[in-house]
Short mmCIF file of C-alpha atoms in Angstrom, two decimals:
data_model
loop_
_atom_site.label_atom_id
_atom_site.label_comp_id
_atom_site.label_asym_id
_atom_site.label_seq_id
_atom_site.Cartn_x
_atom_site.Cartn_y
_atom_site.Cartn_z
CA MET D 1074 -48.60 -40.35 76.56
CA GLU D 1075 -46.97 -43.65 77.52
CA ARG D 1076 -43.76 -41.95 78.57
CA ASN D 1077 -45.57 -39.73 81.02
CA GLN D 1078 -47.34 -42.71 82.46
CA MET D 1079 -44.02 -44.46 83.16
CA HIS D 1080 -42.68 -41.28 84.68
CA ARG D 1081 -45.66 -41.05 86.96
CA GLN D 1082 -45.46 -44.69 87.91
CA VAL D 1083 -41.82 -44.43 88.95
CA SER D 1084 -42.60 -41.25 90.82
CA VAL D 1085 -45.54 -42.84 92.62
CA MET D 1086 -43.47 -45.89 93.54
CA ARG D 1087 -40.78 -43.69 94.94
CA GLN D 1088 -43.16 -41.51 96.92
CA SER D 1089 -44.96 -44.46 98.48
CA LEU D 1090 -41.67 -45.80 99.83
CA PHE D 1091 -41.41 -42.62 101.87
CA ASP D 1092 -45.10 -42.33 102.71
CA GLN D 1093 -45.21 -45.90 103.98
CA GLY D 1094 -42.16 -45.34 106.12
CA TYR D 1095 -39.77 -47.69 104.36
CA LEU D 1096 -37.29 -44.96 103.52
CA ASP D 1097 -36.23 -41.74 105.24
CA GLU D 1098 -34.39 -38.51 104.44
CA GLN D 1099 -31.07 -40.27 104.02
CA PHE D 1100 -32.27 -41.88 100.79
CA ILE D 1101 -32.86 -38.40 99.41
CA GLN D 1102 -29.34 -37.41 100.44
CA LEU D 1103 -28.08 -40.30 98.33
CA GLU D 1104 -30.22 -39.23 95.39
CA GLU D 1105 -28.66 -35.79 95.58
CA LEU D 1106 -25.28 -37.36 94.97
CA GLN D 1107 -26.41 -38.67 91.61
CA ASP D 1108 -25.49 -36.73 88.50
CA ASP D 1109 -24.93 -37.34 84.81
CA ALA D 1110 -21.60 -39.00 85.53
CA ASN D 1111 -23.06 -41.15 88.33
CA PRO D 1112 -26.70 -41.68 87.37
CA ASN D 1113 -27.12 -44.98 89.23
CA PHE D 1114 -25.27 -44.17 92.41
CA VAL D 1115 -28.23 -44.98 94.67
CA GLU D 1116 -28.81 -48.33 93.03
CA GLU D 1117 -25.09 -49.15 93.38
CA VAL D 1118 -25.13 -48.24 97.04
CA VAL D 1119 -28.27 -50.28 97.70
CA THR D 1120 -26.77 -53.26 95.87
CA LEU D 1121 -23.68 -52.98 98.04
CA TYR D 1122 -25.86 -52.77 101.13
CA TYR D 1123 -27.69 -56.00 100.31
CA ARG D 1124 -24.49 -57.76 99.42
CA ASP D 1125 -22.63 -56.83 102.60
CA SER D 1126 -25.66 -57.22 104.85
CA SER D 1127 -26.41 -60.76 103.74
CA ARG D 1128 -23.13 -61.87 105.28
CA LEU D 1129 -23.81 -59.96 108.44
CA ILE D 1130 -27.30 -61.43 108.75
CA LEU D 1131 -25.87 -64.90 108.44
CA SER D 1132 -23.41 -64.16 111.24
CA ILE D 1133 -26.18 -62.85 113.46
CA ASP D 1134 -28.36 -65.88 112.76
CA GLN D 1135 -25.49 -68.18 113.72
CA ALA D 1136 -24.70 -66.14 116.81
CA LEU D 1137 -28.34 -66.38 117.90
CA GLU D 1138 -28.08 -70.16 117.86
CA ARG D 1139 -25.31 -70.18 120.45
CA ASN D 1140 -26.01 -71.08 124.02
CA PRO D 1141 -25.44 -68.96 126.02
CA LEU D 1142 -25.82 -65.91 123.80
CA ASP D 1143 -22.85 -63.59 123.44
CA PHE D 1144 -24.61 -60.24 123.70
CA ASN D 1145 -21.44 -58.25 123.11
CA LYS D 1146 -20.84 -60.01 119.83
CA LEU D 1147 -24.47 -59.67 118.83
CA ASP D 1148 -24.38 -55.98 119.60
CA THR D 1149 -21.23 -55.51 117.54
CA TYR D 1150 -22.81 -57.20 114.53
CA MET D 1151 -26.00 -55.24 114.95
CA HIS D 1152 -24.04 -52.00 115.28
CA GLN D 1153 -22.67 -52.64 111.79
CA PHE D 1154 -26.03 -53.67 110.39
CA LYS D 1155 -27.73 -50.65 111.87
CA GLY D 1156 -24.99 -48.39 110.52
CA SER D 1157 -25.40 -49.64 106.97
CA SER D 1158 -29.17 -49.54 107.17
CA THR D 1159 -28.99 -45.97 108.37
CA SER D 1160 -26.64 -45.06 105.54
CA ILE D 1161 -29.16 -46.03 102.89
CA GLY D 1162 -32.19 -44.65 104.71
CA ALA D 1163 -33.79 -48.01 105.50
CA LYS D 1164 -36.12 -46.63 108.14
CA LYS D 1165 -37.98 -49.73 109.31
CA VAL D 1166 -34.91 -51.93 109.30
CA LYS D 1167 -33.06 -49.31 111.32
CA ALA D 1168 -35.86 -49.20 113.89
CA GLU D 1169 -35.69 -52.96 114.39
CA CYS D 1170 -31.91 -52.74 114.78
CA THR D 1171 -32.29 -50.10 117.47
CA GLN D 1172 -34.78 -52.31 119.30
CA PHE D 1173 -32.46 -55.28 119.01
CA ARG D 1174 -29.60 -53.35 120.62
CA GLU D 1175 -31.89 -52.38 123.49
CA TYR D 1176 -32.59 -56.05 124.12
CA CYS D 1177 -28.87 -56.80 123.93
CA LYS D 1178 -28.15 -54.20 126.58
CA VAL D 1179 -30.48 -55.91 129.05
CA GLY D 1180 -29.56 -59.42 127.97
CA ASN D 1181 -33.00 -60.33 126.68
CA GLY D 1182 -32.35 -63.20 124.28
CA GLU D 1183 -36.02 -63.77 123.46
CA GLY D 1184 -36.43 -60.14 122.57
CA CYS D 1185 -33.35 -60.26 120.38
CA MET D 1186 -34.57 -63.26 118.44
CA ARG D 1187 -38.06 -61.86 117.94
CA THR D 1188 -36.75 -58.50 116.85
CA PHE D 1189 -34.25 -60.00 114.49
CA GLN D 1190 -36.99 -61.95 112.72
CA GLN D 1191 -38.80 -58.65 112.27
CA ALA D 1192 -35.64 -56.96 111.02
CA LYS D 1193 -35.10 -59.67 108.41
CA LYS D 1194 -38.69 -59.37 107.31
CA GLU D 1195 -38.44 -55.61 106.83
CA TYR D 1196 -35.09 -56.03 105.12
CA THR D 1197 -36.59 -58.46 102.59
CA ILE D 1198 -39.69 -56.39 101.95
CA LEU D 1199 -37.56 -53.32 101.31
CA LYS D 1200 -35.30 -55.27 99.00
CA ARG D 1201 -38.23 -56.32 96.82
CA LYS D 1202 -39.67 -52.83 96.74
CA LEU D 1203 -36.35 -51.24 95.84
CA GLU D 1204 -35.65 -53.82 93.16
CA ALA D 1205 -39.02 -53.06 91.60
CA TYR D 1206 -38.39 -49.34 91.85
CA PHE D 1207 -34.94 -49.48 90.27
CA GLN D 1208 -36.21 -51.71 87.52
CA ALA D 1209 -39.03 -49.32 86.70
CA ARG D 1210 -36.62 -46.42 86.85
CA GLN D 1211 -34.25 -48.07 84.38
CA SER D 1212 -36.89 -49.11 81.89
CA GLY D 1213 -38.56 -45.72 81.90
CA PRO D 1214 -36.90 -42.42 80.89
CA SER D 1215 -34.54 -41.28 83.63
CA GLU D 1216 -35.68 -38.08 85.21
CA THR D 1217 -35.46 -38.88 88.90
CA ALA D 1218 -33.49 -36.61 91.19
CA CYS D 1219 -30.42 -35.62 89.26
CA ARG D 1220 -27.96 -32.80 89.88
CA PRO D 1221 -26.15 -31.15 87.05
CA ARG D 1222 -22.67 -32.60 86.62
CA ASN D 1223 -19.88 -30.84 88.56
CA MET T 1022 -15.64 -27.45 83.15
CA GLY T 1023 -13.03 -28.95 85.50
CA MET T 1024 -10.26 -26.37 85.40
CA VAL T 1025 -7.51 -26.36 87.96
CA ALA T 1026 -6.76 -30.10 88.14
CA GLU T 1027 -3.32 -29.76 89.68
CA ALA T 1028 -4.66 -27.76 92.64
CA GLN T 1029 -6.90 -30.57 93.90
CA PHE T 1030 -6.85 -31.46 97.57
CA HIS T 1031 -6.07 -35.06 98.36
CA VAL T 1032 -8.15 -36.70 101.06
CA LEU T 1033 -7.41 -40.08 102.58
CA ALA T 1034 -10.60 -41.81 103.75
CA VAL T 1035 -10.44 -44.73 106.19
CA ASP T 1036 -13.44 -46.98 106.87
CA ASP T 1037 -13.80 -50.73 107.23
CA SER T 1038 -17.35 -50.69 105.81
CA ASN T 1039 -17.53 -51.06 102.01
CA LEU T 1040 -20.76 -49.14 101.95
CA ASP T 1041 -19.52 -46.22 104.02
CA ARG T 1042 -16.32 -46.09 102.04
CA LYS T 1043 -18.29 -45.78 98.82
CA LEU T 1044 -20.42 -43.07 100.36
CA ILE T 1045 -17.60 -40.96 101.72
CA GLU T 1046 -15.71 -41.33 98.49
CA ARG T 1047 -18.70 -40.03 96.50
CA LEU T 1048 -19.26 -37.19 98.95
CA LEU T 1049 -15.64 -36.11 98.71
CA LYS T 1050 -15.51 -36.41 94.93
CA THR T 1051 -18.65 -34.30 94.68
CA SER T 1052 -16.61 -31.60 96.37
CA SER T 1053 -13.89 -32.10 93.77
CA TYR T 1054 -11.38 -33.70 96.10
CA HIS T 1055 -9.03 -36.39 94.96
CA VAL T 1056 -9.74 -39.40 97.15
CA THR T 1057 -7.86 -42.46 98.32
CA ALA T 1058 -9.99 -44.86 100.35
CA VAL T 1059 -8.57 -47.65 102.51
CA ASP T 1060 -10.26 -50.13 104.80
CA SER T 1061 -8.06 -50.03 107.89
CA GLY T 1062 -5.86 -47.84 110.06
CA SER T 1063 -2.79 -49.91 109.30
CA LYS T 1064 -3.36 -49.56 105.55
CA ALA T 1065 -3.74 -45.82 106.07
CA LEU T 1066 -0.40 -45.63 107.86
CA GLU T 1067 1.17 -47.74 105.18
CA PHE T 1068 -0.14 -45.38 102.54
CA LEU T 1069 1.15 -42.40 104.48
CA GLY T 1070 4.60 -43.96 104.66
CA VAL T 1071 4.78 -44.07 108.45
CA LEU T 1072 7.18 -46.98 108.54
CA LYS T 1073 9.61 -44.84 106.60
CA ASP T 1074 9.08 -42.02 109.07
CA GLU T 1075 10.06 -44.22 112.01
CA GLN T 1076 13.36 -44.92 110.33
CA ASN T 1077 13.92 -41.19 109.80
CA GLN T 1078 13.37 -40.45 113.47
CA ALA T 1079 16.33 -42.67 114.30
CA ASN T 1080 18.55 -40.30 112.30
CA PRO T 1081 19.91 -36.96 113.51
CA PRO T 1082 17.34 -34.11 113.47
CA SER T 1083 16.67 -32.57 110.10
CA VAL T 1084 18.25 -29.21 109.29
CA PHE T 1085 15.09 -28.15 107.45
CA PRO T 1086 12.11 -28.31 109.84
CA ASN T 1087 9.60 -28.34 107.01
CA ASP T 1088 11.15 -31.31 105.31
CA HIS T 1089 8.27 -33.76 105.39
CA HIS T 1090 9.62 -37.19 104.35
CA GLN T 1091 6.14 -38.04 103.15
CA ASP T 1092 5.74 -40.60 100.45
CA VAL T 1093 2.48 -39.11 99.28
CA ASP T 1094 0.84 -35.73 99.62
CA VAL T 1095 -2.30 -36.01 101.74
CA ASN T 1096 -4.11 -32.85 102.77
CA LEU T 1097 -6.69 -34.35 105.12
CA ILE T 1098 -7.50 -37.68 106.71
CA ILE T 1099 -11.08 -38.64 107.45
CA THR T 1100 -11.52 -41.83 109.43
CA ASP T 1101 -14.23 -43.95 110.97
CA TYR T 1102 -13.96 -44.39 114.72
CA CYS T 1103 -15.15 -48.01 115.12
CA MET T 1104 -12.83 -50.27 113.20
CA PRO T 1105 -11.46 -53.69 114.12
CA GLY T 1106 -7.82 -53.70 115.17
CA MET T 1107 -6.80 -50.07 115.04
CA THR T 1108 -9.65 -47.70 115.88
CA GLY T 1109 -9.93 -44.23 114.37
CA TYR T 1110 -8.75 -42.86 117.69
CA ASP T 1111 -5.64 -45.07 117.62
CA LEU T 1112 -4.95 -43.87 114.10
CA LEU T 1113 -5.41 -40.25 115.15
CA ARG T 1114 -2.88 -40.68 117.95
CA LYS T 1115 -0.33 -42.31 115.69
CA ILE T 1116 -0.68 -39.47 113.19
CA LYS T 1117 -0.26 -36.81 115.88
CA GLU T 1118 2.79 -38.65 117.21
CA SER T 1119 4.40 -38.69 113.80
CA LYS T 1120 6.79 -35.87 112.98
CA SER T 1121 5.92 -35.83 109.31
CA LEU T 1122 2.19 -36.40 109.65
CA LYS T 1123 1.09 -34.45 112.72
CA ASP T 1124 0.12 -31.35 110.77
CA ILE T 1125 -2.31 -33.17 108.52
CA PRO T 1126 -5.84 -32.34 109.69
CA VAL T 1127 -7.77 -35.39 110.89
CA VAL T 1128 -11.55 -35.76 111.02
CA ILE T 1129 -13.33 -38.57 112.85
CA MET T 1130 -16.66 -40.13 111.81
CA SER T 1131 -18.90 -42.24 114.01
CA SER T 1132 -22.43 -43.56 114.00
CA ASP T 1133 -22.52 -43.23 117.79
CA ASN T 1134 -23.15 -39.93 119.50
CA ILE T 1135 -21.04 -40.42 122.62
CA PRO T 1136 -19.91 -37.10 124.15
CA SER T 1137 -16.90 -38.57 125.97
CA ARG T 1138 -15.71 -40.16 122.75
CA ILE T 1139 -16.16 -36.94 120.81
CA ASN T 1140 -14.28 -34.92 123.44
CA ARG T 1141 -11.45 -37.43 123.60
CA CYS T 1142 -10.95 -37.20 119.84
CA LEU T 1143 -11.06 -33.42 119.78
CA GLU T 1144 -8.62 -33.25 122.69
CA GLU T 1145 -6.28 -35.58 120.84
CA GLY T 1146 -6.26 -33.11 117.95
CA ALA T 1147 -9.08 -34.08 115.61
CA GLU T 1148 -10.40 -31.04 113.75
CA GLU T 1149 -13.98 -32.22 113.46
CA PHE T 1150 -16.20 -35.07 114.53
CA PHE T 1151 -18.94 -36.06 112.10
CA LEU T 1152 -21.92 -38.20 113.01
CA LYS T 1153 -22.78 -40.80 110.42
CA PRO T 1154 -24.30 -40.87 107.94
CA VAL T 1155 -22.05 -38.06 106.77
CA GLN T 1156 -23.78 -35.38 104.72
CA LEU T 1157 -22.66 -32.97 102.04
CA SER T 1158 -22.99 -30.15 104.56
CA ASP T 1159 -20.42 -31.94 106.74
CA VAL T 1160 -18.00 -32.29 103.85
CA ASN T 1161 -18.37 -28.56 103.19
CA LYS T 1162 -16.89 -27.99 106.65
CA LEU T 1163 -13.63 -29.55 105.54
CA ARG T 1164 -12.59 -26.78 103.23
CA PRO T 1165 -11.34 -24.28 105.85
CA HIS T 1166 -9.16 -26.98 107.42
CA LEU T 1167 -7.69 -27.85 104.07
CA LEU T 1168 -7.03 -24.22 103.19
CA LYS T 1169 -5.41 -23.63 106.57
CA GLY T 1170 -3.12 -26.58 105.98
CA MET T 1171 -2.11 -25.25 102.60
CA ALA T 1172 -1.45 -21.76 103.94
CA LYS T 1173 1.03 -23.31 106.39
CA GLU T 1174 3.02 -24.67 103.48
CA SER T 1175 2.42 -21.44 101.53
CA HIS T 1176 1.06 -23.33 98.59
CA PRO T 1177 1.39 -21.40 95.32
CA ASN T 1178 -2.09 -22.36 94.14
CA ILE T 1179 -3.95 -21.27 97.24
CA ASP T 1180 -5.49 -18.21 95.58
CA LYS T 1181 -6.68 -20.32 92.69
CA ILE T 1182 -8.27 -22.80 95.07
CA LYS T 1183 -9.95 -20.04 97.08
CA ALA T 1184 -11.40 -18.61 93.89
CA MET T 1185 -12.86 -22.02 93.06
CA GLU T 1186 -14.69 -22.12 96.35
CA GLU T 1187 -18.42 -22.41 96.07
CA THR T 1188 -21.18 -23.55 98.34
CA HIS T 1189 -22.80 -26.79 97.21
CA SER T 1190 -25.64 -26.97 99.67
CA PRO T 1191 -27.07 -24.87 102.49
CA ASP T 1192 -25.20 -25.37 105.72
CA ARG T 1193 -27.16 -27.55 108.13
CA THR T 1194 -26.27 -27.62 111.76
CA ARG T 1195 -27.37 -31.21 112.15
CA THR T 1196 -24.08 -32.60 113.34
CA ASN T 1197 -23.24 -29.97 115.91
CA TYR T 1198 -20.99 -31.76 118.33
CA ASN T 1199 -20.97 -28.80 120.68
CA GLY T 1200 -24.73 -29.08 121.06
CA LEU T 1201 -24.42 -32.88 121.26
CA GLU T 1202 -27.44 -33.33 119.07
CA VAL T 1203 -28.89 -36.82 118.92
CA ALA T 1204 -28.92 -38.09 115.34
#
């Protein structure tokens, strides 16, 4: 009885991440790459994302403190950040990144700063939710999307 | 389960992003390719032994036109477009300019859907252009290019490899560069 409850909980957590728009299709693509030999692939990828992105975020923060702003540099950083966010299916973060690049194109510094605060917020919220999800997934029996081993 | 180990294709993946490198590596391994992943164009050339090739070109022309002077056997190169220093396009050009490497199929990946960029790469000799994030269905498109390359060298195991062929996932026309679909 308890096992099934854990199952359900993990499943519900996972589904709500999609329903609430935090994750998109790409996350499912990652899940499909998991198998018996690589059961934690998604978690590894997400961990890598947060590790690499933290450096990038720091760079963007520092770049936003410059006067005048170097929009080319900002756009380059954001291009990377958006790319990684897209790769893991971080839907809301990706949307903020897209908005940021629009502001870069027109040289709107205010817009960039505002949007970046939003992006960081979404990034942090997602991090907490994914951490909770992966933790629940590990402690419960593993039956989330798994392909047979090739 | 894993039978014909010696008939594995070897793919060289080039991407400066740790994350994307991990992804492409997993995608390629899922398709049973042997993968080497490097983080820059210059490291790719180093791995391919290009420096050695430049020395060979200074010598009189080879008697055997199929003599490849390659240090390693690479059947396909898949590279990111946007990289610091040497871009994927620069790498593509260098490969096509190299006597020993020009016949290796090259595929470009990019997170930007820019038609002029795509066309430039295809004109320079890239076999495919994948929009990131790369999917399994994209990786499935690599097989014909790899088989074609092997047929050129009349590889003894080609029939074995063809027999191993199986579809992993339904073909999606998401990254159709001819239709210039927005990701």
